[in-house]
PDB file of C-alpha atoms in Angstrom:
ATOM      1  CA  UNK A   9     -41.535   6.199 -12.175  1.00  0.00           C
ATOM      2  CA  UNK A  10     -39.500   9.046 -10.532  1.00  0.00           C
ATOM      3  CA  UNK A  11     -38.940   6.683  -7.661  1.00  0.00           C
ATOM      4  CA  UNK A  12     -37.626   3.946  -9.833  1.00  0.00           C
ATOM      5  CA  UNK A  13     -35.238   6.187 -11.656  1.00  0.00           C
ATOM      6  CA  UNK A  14     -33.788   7.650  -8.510  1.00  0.00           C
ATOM      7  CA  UNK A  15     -33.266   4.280  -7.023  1.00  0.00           C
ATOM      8  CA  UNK A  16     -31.322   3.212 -10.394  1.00  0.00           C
ATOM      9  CA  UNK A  17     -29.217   6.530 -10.403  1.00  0.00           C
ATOM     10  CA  UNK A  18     -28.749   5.920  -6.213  1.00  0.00           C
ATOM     11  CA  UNK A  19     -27.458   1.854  -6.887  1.00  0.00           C
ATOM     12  CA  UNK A  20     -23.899   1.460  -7.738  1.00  0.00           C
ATOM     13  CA  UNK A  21     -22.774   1.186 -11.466  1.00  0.00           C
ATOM     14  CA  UNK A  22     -21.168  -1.816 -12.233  1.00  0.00           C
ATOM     15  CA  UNK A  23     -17.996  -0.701 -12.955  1.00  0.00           C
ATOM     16  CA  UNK A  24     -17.609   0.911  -9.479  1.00  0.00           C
ATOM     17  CA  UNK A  25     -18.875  -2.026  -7.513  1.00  0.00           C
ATOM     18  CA  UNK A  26     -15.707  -3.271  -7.376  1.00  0.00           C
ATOM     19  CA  UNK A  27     -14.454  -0.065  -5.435  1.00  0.00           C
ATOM     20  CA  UNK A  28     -16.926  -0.027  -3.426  1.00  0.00           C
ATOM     21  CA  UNK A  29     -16.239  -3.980  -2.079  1.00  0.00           C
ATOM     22  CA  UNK A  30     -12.605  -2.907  -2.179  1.00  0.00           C
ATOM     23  CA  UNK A  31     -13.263   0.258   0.021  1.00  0.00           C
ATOM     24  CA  UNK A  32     -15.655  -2.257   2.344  1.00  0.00           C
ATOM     25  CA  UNK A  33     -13.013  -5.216   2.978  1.00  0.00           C
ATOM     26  CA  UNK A  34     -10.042  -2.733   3.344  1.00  0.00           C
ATOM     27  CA  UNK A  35     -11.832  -0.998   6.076  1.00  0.00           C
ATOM     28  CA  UNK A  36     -12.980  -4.694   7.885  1.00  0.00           C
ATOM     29  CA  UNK A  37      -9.228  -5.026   8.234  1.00  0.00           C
ATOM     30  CA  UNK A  38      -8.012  -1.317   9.199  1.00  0.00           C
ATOM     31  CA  UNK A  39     -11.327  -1.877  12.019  1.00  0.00           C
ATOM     32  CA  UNK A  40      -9.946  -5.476  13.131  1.00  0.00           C
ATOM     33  CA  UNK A  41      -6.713  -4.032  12.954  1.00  0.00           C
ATOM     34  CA  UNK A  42      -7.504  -0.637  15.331  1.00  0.00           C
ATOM     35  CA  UNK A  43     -10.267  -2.371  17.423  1.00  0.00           C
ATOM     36  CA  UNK A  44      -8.821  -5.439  18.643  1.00  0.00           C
ATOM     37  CA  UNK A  45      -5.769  -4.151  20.773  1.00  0.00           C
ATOM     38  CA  UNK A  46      -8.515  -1.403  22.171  1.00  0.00           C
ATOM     39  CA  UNK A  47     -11.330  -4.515  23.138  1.00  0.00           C
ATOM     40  CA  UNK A  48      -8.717  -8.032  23.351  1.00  0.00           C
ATOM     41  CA  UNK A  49      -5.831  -6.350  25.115  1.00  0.00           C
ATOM     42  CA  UNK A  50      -3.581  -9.454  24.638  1.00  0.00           C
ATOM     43  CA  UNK A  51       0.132  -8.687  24.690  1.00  0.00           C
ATOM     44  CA  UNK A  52       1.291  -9.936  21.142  1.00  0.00           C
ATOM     45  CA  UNK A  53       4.451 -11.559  22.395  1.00  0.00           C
ATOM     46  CA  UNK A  54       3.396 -13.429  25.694  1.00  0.00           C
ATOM     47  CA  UNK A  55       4.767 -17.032  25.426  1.00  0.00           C
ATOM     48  CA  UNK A  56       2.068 -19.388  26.952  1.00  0.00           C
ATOM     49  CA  UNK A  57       4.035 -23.215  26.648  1.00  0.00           C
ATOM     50  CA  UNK A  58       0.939 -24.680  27.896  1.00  0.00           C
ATOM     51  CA  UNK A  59      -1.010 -23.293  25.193  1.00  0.00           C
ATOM     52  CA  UNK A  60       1.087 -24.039  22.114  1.00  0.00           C
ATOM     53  CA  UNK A  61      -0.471 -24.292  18.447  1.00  0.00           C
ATOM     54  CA  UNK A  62      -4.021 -24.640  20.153  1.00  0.00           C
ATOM     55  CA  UNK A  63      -7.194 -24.214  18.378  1.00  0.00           C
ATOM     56  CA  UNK A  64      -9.561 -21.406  18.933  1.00  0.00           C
ATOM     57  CA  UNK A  65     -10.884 -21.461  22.354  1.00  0.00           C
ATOM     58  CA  UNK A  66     -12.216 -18.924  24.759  1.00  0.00           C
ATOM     59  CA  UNK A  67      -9.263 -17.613  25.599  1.00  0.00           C
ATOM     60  CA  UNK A  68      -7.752 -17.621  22.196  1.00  0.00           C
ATOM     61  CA  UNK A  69     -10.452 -17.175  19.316  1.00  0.00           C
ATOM     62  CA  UNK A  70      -7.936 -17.882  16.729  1.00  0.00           C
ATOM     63  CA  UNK A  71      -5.843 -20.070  18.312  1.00  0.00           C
ATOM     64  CA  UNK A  72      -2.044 -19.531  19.263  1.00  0.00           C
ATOM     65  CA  UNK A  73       1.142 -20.130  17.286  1.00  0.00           C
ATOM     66  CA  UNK A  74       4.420 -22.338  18.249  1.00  0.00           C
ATOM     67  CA  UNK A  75       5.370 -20.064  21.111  1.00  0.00           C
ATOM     68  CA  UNK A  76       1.696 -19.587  22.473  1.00  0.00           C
ATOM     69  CA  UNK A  77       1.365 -16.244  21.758  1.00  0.00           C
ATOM     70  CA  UNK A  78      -2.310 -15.343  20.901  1.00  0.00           C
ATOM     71  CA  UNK A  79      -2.497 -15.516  17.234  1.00  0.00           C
ATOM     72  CA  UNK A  80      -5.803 -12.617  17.290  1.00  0.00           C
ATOM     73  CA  UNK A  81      -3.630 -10.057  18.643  1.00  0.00           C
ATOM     74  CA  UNK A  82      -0.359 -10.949  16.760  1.00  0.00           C
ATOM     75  CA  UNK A  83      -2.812 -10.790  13.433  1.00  0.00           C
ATOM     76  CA  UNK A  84      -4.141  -7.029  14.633  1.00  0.00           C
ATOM     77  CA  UNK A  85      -0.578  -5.714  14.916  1.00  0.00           C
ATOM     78  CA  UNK A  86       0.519  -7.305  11.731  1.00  0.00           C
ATOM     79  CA  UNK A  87      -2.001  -5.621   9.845  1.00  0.00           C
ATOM     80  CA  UNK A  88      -1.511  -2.345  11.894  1.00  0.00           C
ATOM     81  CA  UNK A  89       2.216  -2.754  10.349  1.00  0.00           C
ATOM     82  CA  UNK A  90       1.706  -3.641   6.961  1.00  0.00           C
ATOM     83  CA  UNK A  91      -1.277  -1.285   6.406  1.00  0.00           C
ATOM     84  CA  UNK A  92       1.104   1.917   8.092  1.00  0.00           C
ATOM     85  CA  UNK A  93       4.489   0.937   6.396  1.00  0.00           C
ATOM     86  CA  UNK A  94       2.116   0.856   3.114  1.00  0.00           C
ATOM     87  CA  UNK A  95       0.551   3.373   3.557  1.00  0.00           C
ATOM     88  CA  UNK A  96       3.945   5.804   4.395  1.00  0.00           C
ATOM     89  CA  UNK A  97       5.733   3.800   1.295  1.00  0.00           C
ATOM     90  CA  UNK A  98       3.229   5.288  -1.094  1.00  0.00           C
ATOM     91  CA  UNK A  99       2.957   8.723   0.456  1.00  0.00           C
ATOM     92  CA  UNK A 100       6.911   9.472   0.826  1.00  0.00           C
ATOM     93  CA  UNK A 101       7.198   8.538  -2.886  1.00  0.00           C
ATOM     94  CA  UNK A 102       3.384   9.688  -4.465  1.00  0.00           C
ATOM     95  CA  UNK A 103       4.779  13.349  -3.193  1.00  0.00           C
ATOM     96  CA  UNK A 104       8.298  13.354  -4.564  1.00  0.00           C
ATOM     97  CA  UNK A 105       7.174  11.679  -7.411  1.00  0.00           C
ATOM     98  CA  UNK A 106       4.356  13.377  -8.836  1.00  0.00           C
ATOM     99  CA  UNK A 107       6.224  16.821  -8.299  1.00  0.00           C
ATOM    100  CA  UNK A 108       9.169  15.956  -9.875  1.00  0.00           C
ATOM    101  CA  UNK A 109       7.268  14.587 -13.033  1.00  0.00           C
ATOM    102  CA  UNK A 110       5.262  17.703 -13.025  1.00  0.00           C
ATOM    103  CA  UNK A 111       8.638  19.534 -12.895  1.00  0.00           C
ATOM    104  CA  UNK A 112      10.286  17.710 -15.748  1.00  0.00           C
ATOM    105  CA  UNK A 113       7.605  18.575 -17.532  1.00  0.00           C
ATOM    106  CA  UNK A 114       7.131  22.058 -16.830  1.00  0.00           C
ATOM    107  CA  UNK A 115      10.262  22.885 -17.467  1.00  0.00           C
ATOM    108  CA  UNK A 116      11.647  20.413 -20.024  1.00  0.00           C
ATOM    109  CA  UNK A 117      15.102  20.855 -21.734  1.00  0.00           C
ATOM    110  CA  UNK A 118      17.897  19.707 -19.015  1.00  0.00           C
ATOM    111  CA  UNK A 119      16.002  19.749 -15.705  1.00  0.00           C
ATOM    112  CA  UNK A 120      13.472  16.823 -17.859  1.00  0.00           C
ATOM    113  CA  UNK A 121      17.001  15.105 -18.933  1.00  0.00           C
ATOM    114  CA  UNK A 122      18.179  14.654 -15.570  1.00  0.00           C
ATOM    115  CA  UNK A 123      15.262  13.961 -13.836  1.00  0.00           C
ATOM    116  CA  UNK A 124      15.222  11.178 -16.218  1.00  0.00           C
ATOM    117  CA  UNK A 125      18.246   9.899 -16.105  1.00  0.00           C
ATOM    118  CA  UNK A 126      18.038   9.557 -12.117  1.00  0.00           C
ATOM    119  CA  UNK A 127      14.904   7.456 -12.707  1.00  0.00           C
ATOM    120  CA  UNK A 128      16.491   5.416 -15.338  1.00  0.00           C
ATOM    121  CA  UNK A 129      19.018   4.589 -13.055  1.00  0.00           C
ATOM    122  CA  UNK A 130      16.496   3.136 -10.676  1.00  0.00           C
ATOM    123  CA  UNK A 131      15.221   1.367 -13.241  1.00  0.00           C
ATOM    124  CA  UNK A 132      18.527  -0.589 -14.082  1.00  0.00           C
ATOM    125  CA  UNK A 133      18.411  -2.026 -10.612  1.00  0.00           C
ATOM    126  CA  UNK A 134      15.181  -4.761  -9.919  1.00  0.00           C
ATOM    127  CA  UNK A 135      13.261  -3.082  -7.098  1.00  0.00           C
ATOM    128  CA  UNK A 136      13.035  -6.133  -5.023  1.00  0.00           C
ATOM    129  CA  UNK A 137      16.999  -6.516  -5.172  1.00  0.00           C
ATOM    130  CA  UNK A 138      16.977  -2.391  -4.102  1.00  0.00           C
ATOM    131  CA  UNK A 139      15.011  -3.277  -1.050  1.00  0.00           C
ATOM    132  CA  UNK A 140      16.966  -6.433  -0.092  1.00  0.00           C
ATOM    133  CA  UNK A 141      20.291  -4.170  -0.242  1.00  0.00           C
ATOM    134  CA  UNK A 142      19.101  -1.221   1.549  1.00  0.00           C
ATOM    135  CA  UNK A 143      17.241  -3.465   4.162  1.00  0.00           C
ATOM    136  CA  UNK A 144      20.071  -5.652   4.533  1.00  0.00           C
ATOM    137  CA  UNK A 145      22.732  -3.105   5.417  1.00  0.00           C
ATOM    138  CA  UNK A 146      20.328  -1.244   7.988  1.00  0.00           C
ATOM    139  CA  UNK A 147      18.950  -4.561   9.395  1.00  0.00           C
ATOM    140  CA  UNK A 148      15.190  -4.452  11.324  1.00  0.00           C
ATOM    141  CA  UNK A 149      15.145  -0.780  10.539  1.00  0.00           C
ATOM    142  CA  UNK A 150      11.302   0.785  10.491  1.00  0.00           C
ATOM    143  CA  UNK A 151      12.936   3.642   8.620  1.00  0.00           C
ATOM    144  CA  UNK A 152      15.181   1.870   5.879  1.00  0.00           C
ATOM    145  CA  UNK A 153      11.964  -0.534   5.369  1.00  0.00           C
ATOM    146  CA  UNK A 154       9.681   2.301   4.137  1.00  0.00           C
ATOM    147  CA  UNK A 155      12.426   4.384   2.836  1.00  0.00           C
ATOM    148  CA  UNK A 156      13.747   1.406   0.639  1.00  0.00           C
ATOM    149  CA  UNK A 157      10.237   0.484  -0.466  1.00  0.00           C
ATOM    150  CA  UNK A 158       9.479   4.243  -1.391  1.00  0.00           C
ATOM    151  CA  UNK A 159      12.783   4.671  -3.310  1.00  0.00           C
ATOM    152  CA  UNK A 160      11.212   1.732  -5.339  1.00  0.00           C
ATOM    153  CA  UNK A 161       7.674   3.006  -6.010  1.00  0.00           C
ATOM    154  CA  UNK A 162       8.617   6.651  -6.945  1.00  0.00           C
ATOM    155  CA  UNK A 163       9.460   5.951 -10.571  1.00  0.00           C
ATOM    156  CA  UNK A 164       5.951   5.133 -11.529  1.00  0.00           C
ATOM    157  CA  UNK A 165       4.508   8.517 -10.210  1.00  0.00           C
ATOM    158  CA  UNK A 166       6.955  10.355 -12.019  1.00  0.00           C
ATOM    159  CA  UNK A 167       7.018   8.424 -15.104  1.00  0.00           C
ATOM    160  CA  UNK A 168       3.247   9.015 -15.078  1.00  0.00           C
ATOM    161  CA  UNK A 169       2.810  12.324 -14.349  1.00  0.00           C
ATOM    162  CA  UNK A 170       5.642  13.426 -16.563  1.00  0.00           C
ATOM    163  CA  UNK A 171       4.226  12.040 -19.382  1.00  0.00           C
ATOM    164  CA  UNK A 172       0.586  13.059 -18.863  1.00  0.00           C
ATOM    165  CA  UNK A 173       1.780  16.501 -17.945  1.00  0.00           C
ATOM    166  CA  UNK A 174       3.131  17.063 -21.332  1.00  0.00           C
ATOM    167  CA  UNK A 175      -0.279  16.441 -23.034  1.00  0.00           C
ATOM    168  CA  UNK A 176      -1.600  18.806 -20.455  1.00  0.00           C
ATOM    169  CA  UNK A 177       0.523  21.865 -20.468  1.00  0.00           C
ATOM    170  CA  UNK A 178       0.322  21.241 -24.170  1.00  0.00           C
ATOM    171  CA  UNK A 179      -3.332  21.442 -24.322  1.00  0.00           C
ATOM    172  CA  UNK A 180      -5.031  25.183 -25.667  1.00  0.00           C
ATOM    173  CA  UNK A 181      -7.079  25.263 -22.131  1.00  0.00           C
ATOM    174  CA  UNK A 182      -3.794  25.593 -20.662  1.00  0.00           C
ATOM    175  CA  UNK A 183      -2.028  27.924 -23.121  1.00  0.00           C
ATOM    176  CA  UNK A 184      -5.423  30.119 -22.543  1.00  0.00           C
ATOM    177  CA  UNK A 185      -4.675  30.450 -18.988  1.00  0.00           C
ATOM    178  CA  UNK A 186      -1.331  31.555 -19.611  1.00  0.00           C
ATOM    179  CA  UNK A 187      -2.577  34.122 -21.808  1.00  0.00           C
ATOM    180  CA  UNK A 188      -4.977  35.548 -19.465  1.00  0.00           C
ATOM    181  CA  UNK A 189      -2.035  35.850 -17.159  1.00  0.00           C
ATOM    182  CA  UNK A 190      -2.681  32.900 -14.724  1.00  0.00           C
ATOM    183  CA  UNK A 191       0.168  31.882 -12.655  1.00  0.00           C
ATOM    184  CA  UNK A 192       1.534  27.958 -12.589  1.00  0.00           C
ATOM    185  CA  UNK A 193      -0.248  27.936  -8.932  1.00  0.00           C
ATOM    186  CA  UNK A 194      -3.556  28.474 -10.533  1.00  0.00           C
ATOM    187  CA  UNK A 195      -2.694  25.888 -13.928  1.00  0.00           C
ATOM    188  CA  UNK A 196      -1.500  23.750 -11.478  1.00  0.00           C
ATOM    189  CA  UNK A 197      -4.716  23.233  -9.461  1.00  0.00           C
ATOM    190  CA  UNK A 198      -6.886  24.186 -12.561  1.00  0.00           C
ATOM    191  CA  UNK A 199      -5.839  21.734 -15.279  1.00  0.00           C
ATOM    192  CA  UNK A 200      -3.070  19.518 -14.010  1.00  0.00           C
ATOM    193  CA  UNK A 201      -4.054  18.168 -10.698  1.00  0.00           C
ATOM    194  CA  UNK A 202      -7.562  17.467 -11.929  1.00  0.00           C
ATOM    195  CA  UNK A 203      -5.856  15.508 -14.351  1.00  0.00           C
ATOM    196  CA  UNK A 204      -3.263  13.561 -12.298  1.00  0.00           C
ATOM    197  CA  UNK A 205      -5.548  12.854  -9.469  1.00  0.00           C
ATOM    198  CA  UNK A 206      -7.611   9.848 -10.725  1.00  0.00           C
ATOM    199  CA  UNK A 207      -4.041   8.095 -11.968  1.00  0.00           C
ATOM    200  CA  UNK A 208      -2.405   9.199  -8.910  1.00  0.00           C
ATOM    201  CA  UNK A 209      -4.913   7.025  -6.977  1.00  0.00           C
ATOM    202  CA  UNK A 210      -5.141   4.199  -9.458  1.00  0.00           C
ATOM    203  CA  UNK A 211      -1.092   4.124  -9.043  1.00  0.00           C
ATOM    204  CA  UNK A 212      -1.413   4.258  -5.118  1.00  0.00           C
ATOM    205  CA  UNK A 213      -3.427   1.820  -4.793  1.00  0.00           C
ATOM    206  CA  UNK A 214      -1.553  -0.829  -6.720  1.00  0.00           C
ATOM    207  CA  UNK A 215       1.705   0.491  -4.826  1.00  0.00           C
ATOM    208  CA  UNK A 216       0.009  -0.412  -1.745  1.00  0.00           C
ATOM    209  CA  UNK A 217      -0.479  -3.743  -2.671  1.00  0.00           C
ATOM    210  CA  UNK A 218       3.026  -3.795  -3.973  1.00  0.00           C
ATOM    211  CA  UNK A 219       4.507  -2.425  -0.777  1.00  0.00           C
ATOM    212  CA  UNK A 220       2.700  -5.202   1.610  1.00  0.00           C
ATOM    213  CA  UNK A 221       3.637  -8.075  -0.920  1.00  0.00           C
ATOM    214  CA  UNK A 222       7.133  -6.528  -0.308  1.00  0.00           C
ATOM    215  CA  UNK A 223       7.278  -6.182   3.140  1.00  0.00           C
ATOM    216  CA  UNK A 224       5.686  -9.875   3.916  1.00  0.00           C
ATOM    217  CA  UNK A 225       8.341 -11.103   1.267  1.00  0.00           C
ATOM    218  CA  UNK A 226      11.287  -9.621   2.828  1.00  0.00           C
ATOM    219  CA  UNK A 227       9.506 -10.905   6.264  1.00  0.00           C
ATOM    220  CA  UNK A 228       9.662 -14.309   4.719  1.00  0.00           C
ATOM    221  CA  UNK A 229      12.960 -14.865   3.712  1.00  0.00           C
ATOM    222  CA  UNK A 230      14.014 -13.192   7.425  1.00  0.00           C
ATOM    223  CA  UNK A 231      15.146  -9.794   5.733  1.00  0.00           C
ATOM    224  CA  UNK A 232      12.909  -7.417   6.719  1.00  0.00           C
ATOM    225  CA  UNK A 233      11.297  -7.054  10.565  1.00  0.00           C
ATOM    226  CA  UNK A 234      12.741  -9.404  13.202  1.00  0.00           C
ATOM    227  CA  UNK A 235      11.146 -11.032  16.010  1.00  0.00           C
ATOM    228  CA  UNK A 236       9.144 -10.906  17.937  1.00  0.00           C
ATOM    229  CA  UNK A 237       7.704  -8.165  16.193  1.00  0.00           C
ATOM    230  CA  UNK A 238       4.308  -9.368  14.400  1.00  0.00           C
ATOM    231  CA  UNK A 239       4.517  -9.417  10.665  1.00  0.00           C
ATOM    232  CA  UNK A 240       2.735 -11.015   8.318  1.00  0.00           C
ATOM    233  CA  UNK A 241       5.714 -12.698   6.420  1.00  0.00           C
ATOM    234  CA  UNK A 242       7.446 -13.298   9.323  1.00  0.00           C
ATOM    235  CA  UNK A 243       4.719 -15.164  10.552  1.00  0.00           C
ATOM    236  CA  UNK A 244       4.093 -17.486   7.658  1.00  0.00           C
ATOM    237  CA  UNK A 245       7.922 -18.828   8.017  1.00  0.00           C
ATOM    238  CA  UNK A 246       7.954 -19.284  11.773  1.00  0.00           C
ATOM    239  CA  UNK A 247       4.557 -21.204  11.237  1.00  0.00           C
ATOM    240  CA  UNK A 248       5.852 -23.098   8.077  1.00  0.00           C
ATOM    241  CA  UNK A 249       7.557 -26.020  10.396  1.00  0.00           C
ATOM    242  CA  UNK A 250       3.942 -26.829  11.758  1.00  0.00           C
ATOM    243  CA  UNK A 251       2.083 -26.489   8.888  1.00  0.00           C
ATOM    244  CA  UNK A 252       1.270 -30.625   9.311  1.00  0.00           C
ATOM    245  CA  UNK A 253       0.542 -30.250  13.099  1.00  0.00           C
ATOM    246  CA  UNK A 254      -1.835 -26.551  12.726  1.00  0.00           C
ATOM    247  CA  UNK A 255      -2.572 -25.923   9.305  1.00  0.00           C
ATOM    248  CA  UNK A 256      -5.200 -23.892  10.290  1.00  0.00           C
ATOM    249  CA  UNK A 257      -2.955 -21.444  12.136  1.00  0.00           C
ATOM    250  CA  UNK A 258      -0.271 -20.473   9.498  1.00  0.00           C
ATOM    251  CA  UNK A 259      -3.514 -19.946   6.440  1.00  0.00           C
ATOM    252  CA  UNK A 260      -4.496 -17.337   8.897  1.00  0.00           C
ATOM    253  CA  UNK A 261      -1.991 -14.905   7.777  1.00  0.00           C
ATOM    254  CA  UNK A 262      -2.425 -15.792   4.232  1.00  0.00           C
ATOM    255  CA  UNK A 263      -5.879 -14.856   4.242  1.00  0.00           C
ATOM    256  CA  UNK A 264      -5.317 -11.797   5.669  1.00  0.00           C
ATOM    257  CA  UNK A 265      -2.303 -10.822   3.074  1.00  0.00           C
ATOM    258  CA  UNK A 266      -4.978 -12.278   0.403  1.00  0.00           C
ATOM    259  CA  UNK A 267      -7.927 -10.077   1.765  1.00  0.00           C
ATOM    260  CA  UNK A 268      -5.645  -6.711   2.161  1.00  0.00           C
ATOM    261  CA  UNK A 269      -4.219  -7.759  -1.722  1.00  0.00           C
ATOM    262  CA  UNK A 270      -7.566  -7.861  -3.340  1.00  0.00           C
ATOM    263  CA  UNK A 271      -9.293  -5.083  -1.458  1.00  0.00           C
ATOM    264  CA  UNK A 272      -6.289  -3.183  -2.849  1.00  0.00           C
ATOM    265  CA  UNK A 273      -6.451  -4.307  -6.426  1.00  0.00           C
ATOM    266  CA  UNK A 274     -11.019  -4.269  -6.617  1.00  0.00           C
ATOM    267  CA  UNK A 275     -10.161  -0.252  -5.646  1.00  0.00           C
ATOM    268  CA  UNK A 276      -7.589   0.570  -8.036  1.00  0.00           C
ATOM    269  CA  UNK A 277      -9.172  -1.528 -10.895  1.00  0.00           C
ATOM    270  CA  UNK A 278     -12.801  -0.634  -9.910  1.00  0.00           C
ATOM    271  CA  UNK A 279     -11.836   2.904 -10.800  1.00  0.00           C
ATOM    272  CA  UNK A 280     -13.358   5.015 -13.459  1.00  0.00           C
ATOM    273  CA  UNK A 281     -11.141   6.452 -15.707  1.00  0.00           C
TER     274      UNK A 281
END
């Protein structure tokens, strides 16, 4: 009996199954991604004219696209680039954002006005139309890419943690501490980061998946990365012209953008609240 009820508490509740496929596909792809320029070696933007939109042979396991170029490797460093420009999107604004909302909040009165009003006036402007601006006037920059996508993705951290602050520092635990003569340090890692952390996550998580949908959509229309660099987006439009002649070439990166998308959403909707 003991052994049953330890393998029941040991198996994974249902609700975090999810997470835990997430977690499992998400690192398939950061593996493929790290381990196939260490074991294939190919160079992503070798031009092999005899070889052009072949299927997967020895020397090619997934084939090649228009240009020849080894489709395996070109996949590895596209998902090397959308996993690291996501992953720097949602950490430049997860920082700026969560402090400022915990700031607003802490303070209140003018600083929470004009904290605000700046992210109102982010709001005005669509995000996509944001990134296509900034991208567009510093053209196949790594550094506007990120940068425009984080300017984008702050807002929900700080609307977030500004408003679940409030209930927080509001709350008698936290009036207690004051009391007792606890500085905002100790409050701060006490009560309110315990209480941000889990929607801090959640919120990364779907801005991931947000900043890769971005960065392959900007790739698509030509905004974003230019050739011959490997991106996902940028991919699926230089394959779209052969999609009769190798349509198994150009659904290879839309499975991977599918498989990073839904690893990405299973972990932030798998989460317990």
């Amino acid at each position: 009996m003991n052994l049953e009820l330890a393998i029941a508490d040991a198996a994974p509740k249902p609700r975090s199954l999810p997470r835990y496929i997430g977690f499992t596909v998400l690192a398939l792809l950061t593996g493929f991604a790290v381990l196939v320029p260490l074991l294939w070696g190919a160079d992503v933007a070798r031009q092999d004219y005899n070889a052009i939109l072949s299927l997967p042979t020895q020397d090619h396991p997934l084939g090649t696209d228009h240009l020849g170029r080894d489709m395996l490797a070109r996949l590895a460093a596209a998902v090397q680039l959308s996993l690291g420009l996501a992953l720097v999107s949602v950490a430049s604004a997860a920082v700026p954002g969560v402090l400022l909302g915990m700031l607003a909040a802490w303070k209140g009165g003018l600083t929470d006005k004009c904290l605000g009003l700046l992210a109102e006036m982010f709001l005005a402007l669509p995000g996509l139309l944001l990134v296509l601006l900034i991208v567009a006037i510093f053209p196949g920059s790594f550094v506007a890419l990120y940068g425009a996508v984080a300017l984008v993705l702050w807002i929900e951290y700080f609307r977030m943690s500004r408003a679940l602050s409030r209930t927080v520092l509001a709350s008698p635990a936290v009036t207690a501490s004051r009391l007792l003569g606890f500085g905002p340090w100790y409050i701060v890692r006490r009560h309110l980061w315990p209480e941000l952390a889990p929607m801090v996550m959640t919120i990364a998580a779907f801005g991931a998946a947000s900043a890769v949908m971005a960065i392959a959509a900007l790739g698509f229309v030509s905004v974003g990365v230019r050739p011959p660099t490997a991106e996902l987006g940028l991919m699926i439009t230089e394959l779209l012209p052969y999609f009769a002649e190798a349509p198994s070439i150009i659904a290879l990166p839309i499975l991977v953008i599918f498989l990073i998308i839904l690893a990405l959403m299973l972990i932030a909707g798998g989460r317990k609240p």
